């Protein structure tokens, strides 16, 4: 690992394992262009300026905030202590009478099914590597703005495709580097959506393609023990339907939901926790447009002469609060900042 990198990524570990195994795999696929340089190359036109500007819109989302770790356990079981059964018996009348018997402990096992996703690089004719047309072709081209996102510890979804040990940009003069970058883009586009939409019912019959359960499945109700099939209601997610609500009502719904989750984390001994709200950028801007007005006057309503009067606030304070939340990507609830993660792949 290079200096300054504290923890290797999953891709780093995979690269080490592949280097140790070695070996080759024959391919029946013919070489597939385009190539970067040489005859008919993408960047072989004479006289090009050095700077190359990328217009690819890089995906942002939850994938960039979820840590990835290697695991060789193919059937992991995660145990939960789900509470205690109600006891039996009554309090004794006499000192020698039997006392009530406390109820036994309960548990529930959950599992996480792994997915299998694969892409292959375009076949490369090694005799084309390093070719140029003539001295009019420049090989010092440099991409100004990284189209993928840099190393695994960078923001966004870059951690899906880049090991920490890899350079943070694409070398347009290296045919192999470009082909691996194409693989990275394919994985990035696929896994960004799979985090939400992954569903094992889409698996191929032969096992070549498998999807892990996405958040649309994991965040739900009706949880059951992975071994016995027994219902585990204490593991059910908190689902709140805010369909049809205006901005003021949505502020109220989010406030109460976040209060409940924070209280639940404290009561179960899981606090303090790291919280984040994941949403589309459009929703974040709509919320922050109305959030300060609702927050600064929250519950400041009183009735007089059959009229509801709402407390006033300084518009400058509201604008400053709105701009601060947008620049810092957060919402304020009960004086606490809740980080907001903008996700472009959110359904």
Tab-separated table of C-alpha atoms in Angstrom:
chain	number	residue	atom	x	y	z
A	1	UNK	CA	0.000	0.000	0.000
A	2	UNK	CA	1.253	3.531	-0.688
A	3	UNK	CA	2.231	5.761	2.265
A	4	UNK	CA	-0.666	7.521	3.956
A	5	UNK	CA	-3.278	4.869	3.151
A	6	UNK	CA	-4.535	3.485	6.449
A	7	UNK	CA	-6.824	0.708	5.268
A	8	UNK	CA	-6.852	-1.332	2.086
A	9	UNK	CA	-10.026	-1.563	0.064
A	10	UNK	CA	-11.681	-4.731	-1.186
A	11	UNK	CA	-10.204	-4.147	-4.635
A	12	UNK	CA	-6.698	-3.855	-3.163
A	13	UNK	CA	-7.081	-7.260	-1.536
A	14	UNK	CA	-8.453	-8.713	-4.767
A	15	UNK	CA	-5.480	-7.391	-6.744
A	16	UNK	CA	-3.043	-9.005	-4.306
A	17	UNK	CA	-4.870	-12.337	-4.551
A	18	UNK	CA	-4.892	-12.247	-8.354
A	19	UNK	CA	-1.171	-11.482	-8.419
A	20	UNK	CA	-0.485	-14.444	-6.149
A	21	UNK	CA	-2.577	-16.841	-8.226
A	22	UNK	CA	-1.223	-15.780	-11.612
A	23	UNK	CA	-2.259	-17.795	-14.651
A	24	UNK	CA	-3.992	-16.826	-17.879
A	25	UNK	CA	-7.359	-17.264	-19.519
A	26	UNK	CA	-7.677	-17.728	-23.249
A	27	UNK	CA	-10.333	-15.734	-25.069
A	28	UNK	CA	-12.117	-16.486	-28.304
A	29	UNK	CA	-13.148	-12.849	-28.692
A	30	UNK	CA	-11.419	-10.891	-31.471
A	31	UNK	CA	-9.748	-7.571	-30.596
A	32	UNK	CA	-12.316	-4.825	-30.111
A	33	UNK	CA	-11.638	-1.144	-30.760
A	34	UNK	CA	-11.539	1.728	-30.565
A	35	UNK	CA	-7.945	2.205	-29.463
A	36	UNK	CA	-6.663	5.374	-27.876
A	37	UNK	CA	-3.827	6.096	-30.310
A	38	UNK	CA	-2.555	4.937	-33.651
A	39	UNK	CA	-4.654	4.456	-36.808
A	40	UNK	CA	-8.325	5.344	-36.181
A	41	UNK	CA	-7.525	6.073	-32.519
A	42	UNK	CA	-9.863	8.196	-30.414
A	43	UNK	CA	-7.100	10.684	-29.616
A	44	UNK	CA	-4.839	10.324	-32.660
A	45	UNK	CA	-6.002	13.428	-34.550
A	46	UNK	CA	-2.981	15.701	-35.084
A	47	UNK	CA	-2.535	18.923	-33.164
A	48	UNK	CA	-4.864	18.241	-30.208
A	49	UNK	CA	-4.451	20.488	-27.184
A	50	UNK	CA	-3.271	18.692	-24.066
A	51	UNK	CA	-6.318	19.275	-21.848
A	52	UNK	CA	-9.213	16.815	-22.273
A	53	UNK	CA	-12.478	17.816	-20.594
A	54	UNK	CA	-14.883	15.063	-19.532
A	55	UNK	CA	-18.647	15.623	-19.743
A	56	UNK	CA	-19.615	12.395	-17.979
A	57	UNK	CA	-21.979	13.074	-15.079
A	58	UNK	CA	-20.498	11.086	-12.201
A	59	UNK	CA	-23.075	9.366	-9.984
A	60	UNK	CA	-23.364	10.415	-6.355
A	61	UNK	CA	-24.992	8.449	-3.625
A	62	UNK	CA	-25.047	6.186	-0.625
A	63	UNK	CA	-22.467	3.876	-2.209
A	64	UNK	CA	-19.747	6.403	-1.445
A	65	UNK	CA	-20.590	6.352	2.280
A	66	UNK	CA	-20.941	2.602	2.880
A	67	UNK	CA	-17.665	0.896	3.858
A	68	UNK	CA	-16.683	-2.227	1.920
A	69	UNK	CA	-14.845	-5.118	3.546
A	70	UNK	CA	-13.679	-8.479	2.255
A	71	UNK	CA	-15.531	-11.562	3.487
A	72	UNK	CA	-14.947	-15.246	2.734
A	73	UNK	CA	-18.058	-16.474	4.582
A	74	UNK	CA	-20.582	-17.484	1.946
A	75	UNK	CA	-23.491	-18.087	4.337
A	76	UNK	CA	-23.177	-15.484	7.101
A	77	UNK	CA	-25.727	-15.537	9.905
A	78	UNK	CA	-26.214	-12.439	12.034
A	79	UNK	CA	-27.696	-13.094	15.493
A	80	UNK	CA	-30.038	-10.658	17.230
A	81	UNK	CA	-31.283	-10.664	20.804
A	82	UNK	CA	-34.893	-9.662	20.208
A	83	UNK	CA	-36.144	-9.345	23.779
A	84	UNK	CA	-37.632	-11.467	26.532
A	85	UNK	CA	-40.897	-13.387	26.652
A	86	UNK	CA	-43.481	-12.282	29.202
A	87	UNK	CA	-43.122	-14.179	32.489
A	88	UNK	CA	-45.662	-16.559	34.024
A	89	UNK	CA	-47.223	-16.797	37.457
A	90	UNK	CA	-48.470	-14.265	40.003
A	91	UNK	CA	-46.924	-12.534	42.947
A	92	UNK	CA	-47.058	-14.750	46.077
A	93	UNK	CA	-49.508	-14.273	48.898
A	94	UNK	CA	-47.486	-16.043	51.560
A	95	UNK	CA	-43.734	-15.915	52.013
A	96	UNK	CA	-43.302	-19.567	50.996
A	97	UNK	CA	-45.533	-19.425	47.905
A	98	UNK	CA	-44.002	-19.777	44.454
A	99	UNK	CA	-42.846	-16.555	42.811
A	100	UNK	CA	-43.493	-15.648	39.163
A	101	UNK	CA	-41.030	-17.093	36.628
A	102	UNK	CA	-39.402	-14.573	34.263
A	103	UNK	CA	-39.807	-15.220	30.561
A	104	UNK	CA	-36.884	-16.604	28.531
A	105	UNK	CA	-34.706	-14.650	26.149
A	106	UNK	CA	-35.617	-14.517	22.430
A	107	UNK	CA	-33.347	-14.411	19.404
A	108	UNK	CA	-33.530	-14.115	15.639
A	109	UNK	CA	-31.026	-14.957	12.899
A	110	UNK	CA	-30.703	-12.909	9.734
A	111	UNK	CA	-28.550	-13.546	6.691
A	112	UNK	CA	-27.090	-11.496	3.862
A	113	UNK	CA	-27.051	-13.073	0.412
A	114	UNK	CA	-24.065	-12.175	-1.736
A	115	UNK	CA	-24.464	-11.073	-5.328
A	116	UNK	CA	-22.322	-11.936	-8.330
A	117	UNK	CA	-21.641	-9.306	-10.968
A	118	UNK	CA	-19.048	-9.519	-13.707
A	119	UNK	CA	-17.808	-7.533	-16.683
A	120	UNK	CA	-14.949	-8.326	-19.026
A	121	UNK	CA	-12.560	-5.920	-20.689
A	122	UNK	CA	-12.591	-5.406	-24.424
A	123	UNK	CA	-10.072	-7.755	-26.035
A	124	UNK	CA	-6.805	-5.990	-26.797
A	125	UNK	CA	-4.417	-6.571	-29.693
A	126	UNK	CA	-1.090	-6.144	-27.915
A	127	UNK	CA	0.623	-5.141	-31.159
A	128	UNK	CA	-1.478	-1.958	-31.104
A	129	UNK	CA	-0.141	-0.859	-27.748
A	130	UNK	CA	2.028	2.248	-28.023
A	131	UNK	CA	1.307	2.894	-31.694
A	132	UNK	CA	0.994	6.417	-33.076
A	133	UNK	CA	0.294	7.603	-36.615
A	134	UNK	CA	3.254	9.966	-36.870
A	135	UNK	CA	4.942	12.852	-35.061
A	136	UNK	CA	1.804	14.947	-35.422
A	137	UNK	CA	0.032	12.783	-32.823
A	138	UNK	CA	0.468	13.902	-29.233
A	139	UNK	CA	0.649	11.387	-26.376
A	140	UNK	CA	0.701	13.829	-23.469
A	141	UNK	CA	-3.072	14.296	-23.244
A	142	UNK	CA	-4.430	14.738	-19.719
A	143	UNK	CA	-8.001	14.624	-18.438
A	144	UNK	CA	-8.664	17.755	-16.417
A	145	UNK	CA	-11.737	16.527	-14.539
A	146	UNK	CA	-11.774	12.884	-13.455
A	147	UNK	CA	-14.787	11.123	-15.076
A	148	UNK	CA	-14.941	8.330	-12.472
A	149	UNK	CA	-14.258	9.848	-9.090
A	150	UNK	CA	-10.747	9.043	-7.909
A	151	UNK	CA	-9.566	6.560	-5.255
A	152	UNK	CA	-11.760	4.574	-2.902
A	153	UNK	CA	-11.547	7.114	-0.084
A	154	UNK	CA	-12.866	9.918	-2.289
A	155	UNK	CA	-16.464	11.195	-2.018
A	156	UNK	CA	-19.268	9.969	-4.242
A	157	UNK	CA	-19.397	6.468	-5.676
A	158	UNK	CA	-15.697	6.147	-6.506
A	159	UNK	CA	-15.115	3.471	-3.880
A	160	UNK	CA	-17.026	0.980	-6.011
A	161	UNK	CA	-14.467	0.962	-8.794
A	162	UNK	CA	-11.049	2.116	-7.596
A	163	UNK	CA	-8.629	0.466	-5.165
A	164	UNK	CA	-6.703	2.845	-2.920
A	165	UNK	CA	-3.468	1.839	-4.637
A	166	UNK	CA	-4.698	2.860	-8.094
A	167	UNK	CA	-4.070	6.296	-9.610
A	168	UNK	CA	-6.977	8.688	-9.337
A	169	UNK	CA	-7.425	9.337	-13.047
A	170	UNK	CA	-7.442	7.618	-16.450
A	171	UNK	CA	-4.232	7.474	-18.479
A	172	UNK	CA	-5.308	8.070	-22.084
A	173	UNK	CA	-1.959	6.755	-23.321
A	174	UNK	CA	-2.391	3.350	-21.680
A	175	UNK	CA	-4.730	0.998	-23.545
A	176	UNK	CA	-4.985	-1.408	-20.593
A	177	UNK	CA	-5.706	1.377	-18.111
A	178	UNK	CA	-8.544	2.682	-20.273
A	179	UNK	CA	-10.134	-0.752	-20.577
A	180	UNK	CA	-10.078	-1.229	-16.821
A	181	UNK	CA	-11.576	2.232	-16.400
A	182	UNK	CA	-14.440	1.144	-18.667
A	183	UNK	CA	-14.995	-1.826	-16.367
A	184	UNK	CA	-15.078	0.564	-13.423
A	185	UNK	CA	-17.724	2.741	-15.044
A	186	UNK	CA	-19.881	-0.317	-15.779
A	187	UNK	CA	-19.654	-1.521	-12.163
A	188	UNK	CA	-20.325	1.980	-10.881
A	189	UNK	CA	-23.475	2.416	-12.954
A	190	UNK	CA	-24.726	-1.065	-12.051
A	191	UNK	CA	-24.018	-1.175	-8.319
A	192	UNK	CA	-25.289	2.345	-7.651
A	193	UNK	CA	-28.753	1.096	-8.632
A	194	UNK	CA	-28.353	-2.364	-7.111
A	195	UNK	CA	-27.883	-0.880	-3.642
A	196	UNK	CA	-31.544	0.101	-3.878
A	197	UNK	CA	-33.082	-2.301	-6.397
A	198	UNK	CA	-31.115	-5.548	-5.936
A	199	UNK	CA	-33.432	-8.567	-5.854
A	200	UNK	CA	-32.320	-12.246	-5.808
A	201	UNK	CA	-35.412	-13.195	-7.822
A	202	UNK	CA	-33.561	-11.762	-10.838
A	203	UNK	CA	-30.729	-14.312	-10.519
A	204	UNK	CA	-29.824	-16.364	-13.579
A	205	UNK	CA	-30.611	-20.082	-13.533
A	206	UNK	CA	-26.972	-21.106	-13.898
A	207	UNK	CA	-25.690	-18.862	-11.111
A	208	UNK	CA	-23.551	-16.670	-13.361
A	209	UNK	CA	-25.479	-13.580	-12.316
A	210	UNK	CA	-26.808	-13.017	-8.816
A	211	UNK	CA	-28.185	-9.907	-7.129
A	212	UNK	CA	-27.841	-9.097	-3.448
A	213	UNK	CA	-30.943	-7.778	-1.648
A	214	UNK	CA	-31.149	-4.014	-2.054
A	215	UNK	CA	-32.545	-1.514	0.414
A	216	UNK	CA	-36.005	-1.816	-1.147
A	217	UNK	CA	-36.013	-5.323	0.395
A	218	UNK	CA	-33.857	-4.809	3.489
A	219	UNK	CA	-35.867	-1.801	4.651
A	220	UNK	CA	-39.218	-3.458	5.174
A	221	UNK	CA	-41.534	-5.317	7.492
A	222	UNK	CA	-42.381	-8.985	7.937
A	223	UNK	CA	-38.844	-10.021	8.960
A	224	UNK	CA	-38.421	-13.731	9.663
A	225	UNK	CA	-35.721	-15.907	11.155
A	226	UNK	CA	-33.370	-17.141	8.423
A	227	UNK	CA	-33.277	-20.642	9.959
A	228	UNK	CA	-36.686	-21.300	11.521
A	229	UNK	CA	-38.866	-18.873	9.574
A	230	UNK	CA	-40.303	-17.493	12.829
A	231	UNK	CA	-41.569	-13.915	12.645
A	232	UNK	CA	-39.218	-11.305	14.150
A	233	UNK	CA	-41.343	-8.149	14.487
A	234	UNK	CA	-38.723	-6.293	16.533
A	235	UNK	CA	-36.470	-6.281	13.448
A	236	UNK	CA	-39.094	-4.655	11.231
A	237	UNK	CA	-38.152	-1.284	9.777
A	238	UNK	CA	-40.042	1.895	10.581
A	239	UNK	CA	-42.000	2.717	7.420
A	240	UNK	CA	-43.710	6.117	7.180
A	241	UNK	CA	-45.877	6.990	4.177
A	242	UNK	CA	-45.590	10.703	3.394
A	243	UNK	CA	-47.366	10.564	0.039
A	244	UNK	CA	-49.506	13.619	-0.664
A	245	UNK	CA	-47.978	15.758	2.075
A	246	UNK	CA	-47.018	19.362	1.429
A	247	UNK	CA	-43.656	20.713	2.551
A	248	UNK	CA	-44.877	21.849	5.977
A	249	UNK	CA	-46.427	18.440	6.675
A	250	UNK	CA	-43.285	16.682	5.445
A	251	UNK	CA	-41.144	18.751	7.818
A	252	UNK	CA	-43.412	17.650	10.667
A	253	UNK	CA	-43.269	13.982	9.566
A	254	UNK	CA	-39.482	13.960	9.243
A	255	UNK	CA	-39.057	15.689	12.595
A	256	UNK	CA	-41.149	13.143	14.498
A	257	UNK	CA	-39.606	10.195	12.633
A	258	UNK	CA	-36.059	11.315	13.398
A	259	UNK	CA	-36.949	11.931	17.032
A	260	UNK	CA	-38.352	8.415	17.271
A	261	UNK	CA	-35.302	6.803	15.662
A	262	UNK	CA	-32.898	8.726	17.884
A	263	UNK	CA	-34.889	7.800	20.986
A	264	UNK	CA	-35.027	4.145	19.914
A	265	UNK	CA	-31.252	4.042	19.400
A	266	UNK	CA	-30.723	5.429	22.893
A	267	UNK	CA	-33.242	3.052	24.494
A	268	UNK	CA	-31.667	-0.012	22.865
A	269	UNK	CA	-28.125	0.995	23.802
A	270	UNK	CA	-27.078	1.661	20.203
A	271	UNK	CA	-26.537	5.377	20.635
A	272	UNK	CA	-24.847	7.589	19.831
A	273	UNK	CA	-25.315	6.615	16.195
A	274	UNK	CA	-24.287	8.182	12.905
A	275	UNK	CA	-27.396	9.370	11.088
A	276	UNK	CA	-27.911	10.320	7.462
A	277	UNK	CA	-30.885	11.211	5.297
A	278	UNK	CA	-30.674	9.937	1.716
A	279	UNK	CA	-32.709	11.701	-0.946
A	280	UNK	CA	-32.751	13.095	-4.441
A	281	UNK	CA	-31.155	16.493	-4.913
A	282	UNK	CA	-34.477	17.936	-6.069
A	283	UNK	CA	-36.146	16.961	-2.785
A	284	UNK	CA	-33.273	18.408	-0.753
A	285	UNK	CA	-33.634	21.807	-2.430
A	286	UNK	CA	-37.406	21.799	-1.947
A	287	UNK	CA	-37.028	20.923	1.737
A	288	UNK	CA	-34.352	23.512	2.431
A	289	UNK	CA	-36.452	26.176	0.710
A	290	UNK	CA	-39.241	25.745	3.274
A	291	UNK	CA	-37.423	24.165	6.231
A	292	UNK	CA	-36.152	27.422	7.852
A	293	UNK	CA	-39.600	29.063	7.799
A	294	UNK	CA	-41.206	26.008	9.375
A	295	UNK	CA	-38.354	25.341	11.789
A	296	UNK	CA	-38.102	28.906	13.099
A	297	UNK	CA	-41.858	29.041	13.782
A	298	UNK	CA	-42.398	25.385	14.696
A	299	UNK	CA	-45.343	25.124	17.120
A	300	UNK	CA	-45.319	28.924	17.505
A	301	UNK	CA	-49.054	29.163	16.808
A	302	UNK	CA	-51.651	30.495	19.211
A	303	UNK	CA	-55.327	31.271	18.856
A	304	UNK	CA	-56.996	34.601	19.533
A	305	UNK	CA	-60.415	35.843	18.422
A	306	UNK	CA	-60.961	32.661	16.423
A	307	UNK	CA	-57.793	33.329	14.409
A	308	UNK	CA	-54.547	31.371	14.332
A	309	UNK	CA	-51.509	33.616	14.642
A	310	UNK	CA	-48.062	32.257	13.871
A	311	UNK	CA	-44.898	33.613	15.416
A	312	UNK	CA	-42.721	35.841	13.246
A	313	UNK	CA	-39.078	35.449	12.267
A	314	UNK	CA	-36.354	37.438	10.574
A	315	UNK	CA	-36.159	36.648	6.850
A	316	UNK	CA	-32.399	37.190	6.909
A	317	UNK	CA	-32.066	34.440	9.524
A	318	UNK	CA	-34.173	32.111	7.383
A	319	UNK	CA	-32.082	32.771	4.266
A	320	UNK	CA	-28.841	32.274	6.197
A	321	UNK	CA	-30.135	28.987	7.618
A	322	UNK	CA	-31.247	27.794	4.175
A	323	UNK	CA	-27.908	28.616	2.561
A	324	UNK	CA	-25.951	26.996	5.407
A	325	UNK	CA	-27.929	23.753	5.103
A	326	UNK	CA	-27.448	23.667	1.342
A	327	UNK	CA	-23.723	24.348	1.477
A	328	UNK	CA	-23.220	21.857	4.313
A	329	UNK	CA	-25.689	19.214	3.069
A	330	UNK	CA	-27.702	18.813	6.257
A	331	UNK	CA	-31.089	19.459	7.866
A	332	UNK	CA	-31.523	20.794	11.395
A	333	UNK	CA	-33.851	18.922	13.761
A	334	UNK	CA	-34.056	19.924	17.426
A	335	UNK	CA	-30.752	21.760	17.082
A	336	UNK	CA	-28.956	18.699	15.662
A	337	UNK	CA	-27.554	18.550	12.140
A	338	UNK	CA	-28.627	15.469	10.190
A	339	UNK	CA	-26.331	14.839	7.241
A	340	UNK	CA	-28.016	14.577	3.851
A	341	UNK	CA	-26.613	12.239	1.191
A	342	UNK	CA	-27.737	13.080	-2.323
A	343	UNK	CA	-28.273	9.869	-4.302
A	344	UNK	CA	-28.741	9.989	-8.072
A	345	UNK	CA	-29.749	6.313	-8.223
A	346	UNK	CA	-32.562	6.552	-5.675
A	347	UNK	CA	-35.727	5.214	-7.367
